[in-house]
CSV table of C-alpha atoms in Angstrom, one decimal:
chain,number,residue,atom,x,y,z
H,736,MET,CA,9.8,-0.8,-8.7
H,737,PHE,CA,8.8,2.5,-7.3
H,738,ASP,CA,10.4,5.6,-6.0
H,739,ILE,CA,7.5,7.6,-4.8
H,740,GLU,CA,9.5,10.9,-4.4
H,741,PHE,CA,10.7,10.6,-8.0
H,742,LEU,CA,7.2,9.9,-9.2
H,743,LEU,CA,5.7,12.9,-7.4
H,744,GLU,CA,8.5,15.2,-8.6
H,745,GLN,CA,7.3,14.4,-12.2
H,746,TYR,CA,3.9,16.0,-11.5
H,747,PRO,CA,3.5,19.8,-11.8
H,748,SER,CA,3.3,21.0,-8.2
H,749,GLU,CA,-0.3,22.1,-8.5
H,750,PHE,CA,-1.3,18.4,-9.2
H,751,ARG,CA,0.7,16.6,-6.5
H,752,LEU,CA,-2.2,16.5,-4.1
H,753,LYS,CA,-4.5,14.8,-6.6
H,754,PRO,CA,-5.6,11.2,-5.7
H,755,LEU,CA,-3.1,8.6,-7.0
H,756,LEU,CA,-3.7,4.9,-7.1
H,757,ILE,CA,-0.7,2.6,-7.4
H,758,VAL,CA,-1.3,-1.1,-8.3
H,759,HIS,CA,1.9,-3.1,-7.8
H,760,GLY,CA,3.1,-6.6,-7.9
H,761,ASP,CA,5.9,-6.4,-5.5
H,762,SER,CA,6.5,-9.0,-2.8
H,763,ARG,CA,5.4,-8.6,0.8
H,764,HIS,CA,8.8,-7.1,1.8
H,765,ASP,CA,8.7,-4.6,-1.1
H,766,ASN,CA,5.0,-3.9,-0.3
H,767,GLN,CA,6.1,-2.6,3.1
H,768,SER,CA,8.7,-0.4,1.4
H,769,ILE,CA,6.1,1.1,-0.8
H,770,LYS,CA,3.8,1.6,2.2
H,771,ASN,CA,6.6,3.4,4.0
H,772,GLN,CA,7.3,5.6,1.0
H,773,CYS,CA,3.6,6.5,0.7
H,774,SER,CA,2.9,7.1,4.3
H,775,PRO,CA,3.6,10.9,4.2
H,776,TYR,CA,1.1,11.2,1.3
H,777,PRO,CA,-2.5,10.6,2.2
H,778,GLN,CA,-3.6,11.2,-1.4
H,779,ILE,CA,-1.8,8.0,-2.5
H,780,GLU,CA,-3.6,4.6,-2.3
H,781,ILE,CA,-1.6,1.4,-2.9
H,782,TYR,CA,-3.1,-1.9,-3.9
H,783,PRO,CA,-1.1,-5.1,-4.4
H,784,ALA,CA,-2.0,-7.0,-7.6
H,785,ARG,CA,-3.4,-10.4,-6.9
H,786,LEU,CA,-1.3,-13.2,-8.4
H,787,ASP,CA,-3.2,-16.5,-8.8
H,788,ILE,CA,-0.1,-18.6,-9.1
H,789,PRO,CA,2.7,-18.8,-6.5
H,790,PHE,CA,5.6,-17.7,-8.7
H,791,GLY,CA,3.7,-15.2,-10.8
H,792,THR,CA,4.8,-11.6,-11.4
H,793,HIS,CA,3.1,-8.4,-12.3
H,794,HIS,CA,5.1,-6.2,-14.7
H,795,THR,CA,2.4,-3.9,-16.1
H,796,LYS,CA,3.4,-0.3,-16.3
H,797,MET,CA,0.4,1.7,-17.2
H,798,MET,CA,-1.1,5.1,-16.3
H,799,PHE,CA,-4.6,6.4,-16.5
H,800,LEU,CA,-4.5,10.2,-16.6
H,801,LEU,CA,-7.9,11.9,-16.3
H,802,TYR,CA,-8.2,15.5,-17.5
H,803,GLU,CA,-11.1,17.8,-17.7
H,804,THR,CA,-11.1,17.2,-21.4
H,805,GLY,CA,-10.9,13.4,-21.4
H,806,LEU,CA,-8.8,10.4,-20.5
H,807,ARG,CA,-5.3,9.4,-21.6
H,808,ILE,CA,-3.7,6.0,-21.3
H,809,VAL,CA,0.1,5.7,-21.0
H,810,ILE,CA,1.9,2.3,-21.3
H,811,HIS,CA,5.6,2.2,-20.8
H,812,THR,CA,8.4,-0.2,-20.1
H,813,ALA,CA,10.3,1.8,-17.4
H,814,ASN,CA,10.0,1.2,-13.7
H,815,LEU,CA,9.0,4.4,-11.7
H,816,ILE,CA,12.6,5.0,-10.6
H,817,LEU,CA,15.0,7.6,-11.8
H,818,GLN,CA,17.6,5.2,-13.2
H,819,ASP,CA,15.1,3.6,-15.6
H,820,TRP,CA,14.0,7.0,-17.0
H,821,LYS,CA,17.4,8.6,-17.3
H,822,GLN,CA,19.9,5.9,-17.9
H,823,LYS,CA,18.2,3.2,-20.0
H,824,THR,CA,16.5,2.8,-23.3
H,825,GLN,CA,12.8,2.4,-22.8
H,826,GLY,CA,9.5,2.4,-24.7
H,827,ILE,CA,6.4,4.4,-24.2
H,828,TRP,CA,3.0,4.7,-25.9
H,829,ILE,CA,0.8,7.6,-25.1
H,830,SER,CA,-2.8,7.7,-26.3
H,831,PRO,CA,-4.5,10.7,-27.6
H,832,ILE,CA,-6.9,12.3,-25.1
H,833,CYS,CA,-10.1,10.3,-25.4
H,834,PRO,CA,-13.1,12.5,-24.8
H,835,LYS,CA,-16.1,11.7,-22.6
H,836,MET,CA,-19.0,10.2,-24.6
H,837,ASN,CA,-22.7,9.4,-24.4
H,838,ASP,CA,-22.7,6.2,-26.5
H,839,ASP,CA,-20.6,3.1,-26.4
H,840,ARG,CA,-18.3,3.6,-29.4
H,841,GLU,CA,-15.4,1.2,-29.7
H,842,SER,CA,-12.2,1.6,-31.7
H,843,LYS,CA,-11.4,-0.6,-34.7
H,844,THR,CA,-8.8,-2.3,-32.6
H,845,ASN,CA,-11.1,-3.1,-29.7
H,846,PHE,CA,-8.6,-1.3,-27.4
H,847,LYS,CA,-11.3,-0.2,-25.0
H,848,LYS,CA,-12.9,-3.7,-24.7
H,849,ASP,CA,-9.5,-5.3,-24.2
H,850,LEU,CA,-8.4,-2.7,-21.7
H,851,LEU,CA,-11.6,-3.2,-19.6
H,852,GLU,CA,-11.2,-7.0,-19.7
H,853,TYR,CA,-7.6,-6.6,-18.6
H,854,ILE,CA,-8.5,-4.4,-15.6
H,855,GLU,CA,-11.4,-6.6,-14.7
H,856,ARG,CA,-8.9,-9.5,-14.2
H,857,TYR,CA,-7.4,-7.7,-11.3
H,858,ARG,CA,-10.7,-8.2,-9.3
H,859,ALA,CA,-9.7,-5.0,-7.4
H,860,ARG,CA,-12.3,-2.7,-5.9
H,861,PRO,CA,-10.0,0.3,-6.2
H,862,LEU,CA,-10.0,-0.1,-10.0
H,863,GLN,CA,-13.8,0.0,-10.3
H,864,PHE,CA,-13.6,3.8,-10.6
H,865,TRP,CA,-11.2,3.4,-13.5
H,866,GLN,CA,-13.4,0.7,-15.2
H,867,LYS,CA,-16.3,3.1,-15.0
H,868,THR,CA,-14.3,6.0,-16.2
H,869,ILE,CA,-12.8,4.1,-19.2
H,870,SER,CA,-16.2,2.9,-20.2
H,871,GLU,CA,-17.5,6.5,-20.3
H,872,HIS,CA,-14.8,7.6,-22.8
H,873,ASP,CA,-14.5,7.4,-26.6
H,874,PHE,CA,-11.6,5.3,-27.7
H,875,SER,CA,-12.5,5.3,-31.4
H,876,SER,CA,-9.3,7.2,-32.3
H,877,ILE,CA,-7.2,4.3,-31.1
């Protein structure tokens, strides 16, 4: 679930025009709602997650935050709506900032490998940028 206004309000104002990709698993009806919410914001691209089974769902709540100093991964349980962030108990994991690297170092946990495999399963052209970006960063601290 998404509330695009709420999401953008969480960004510092100087970053609100940065490109934003939202991959969602909402139904066709909800997809139109997301499109309508995003229409005033040309910097937002939305992409529906492909579900290979008729009654599948997509519940992933994950952010890739790219900084000048590196890449941070955020995985959380809350939907991107005010009620989930203000009125419910939720979980969140925030990675350290993973610096850009020249070699292909992996973490002891294989986090990078597993994350890349997970993203690849989307078979989504819009995520190719993030696959490349993740592969260029050092996840050895995770």
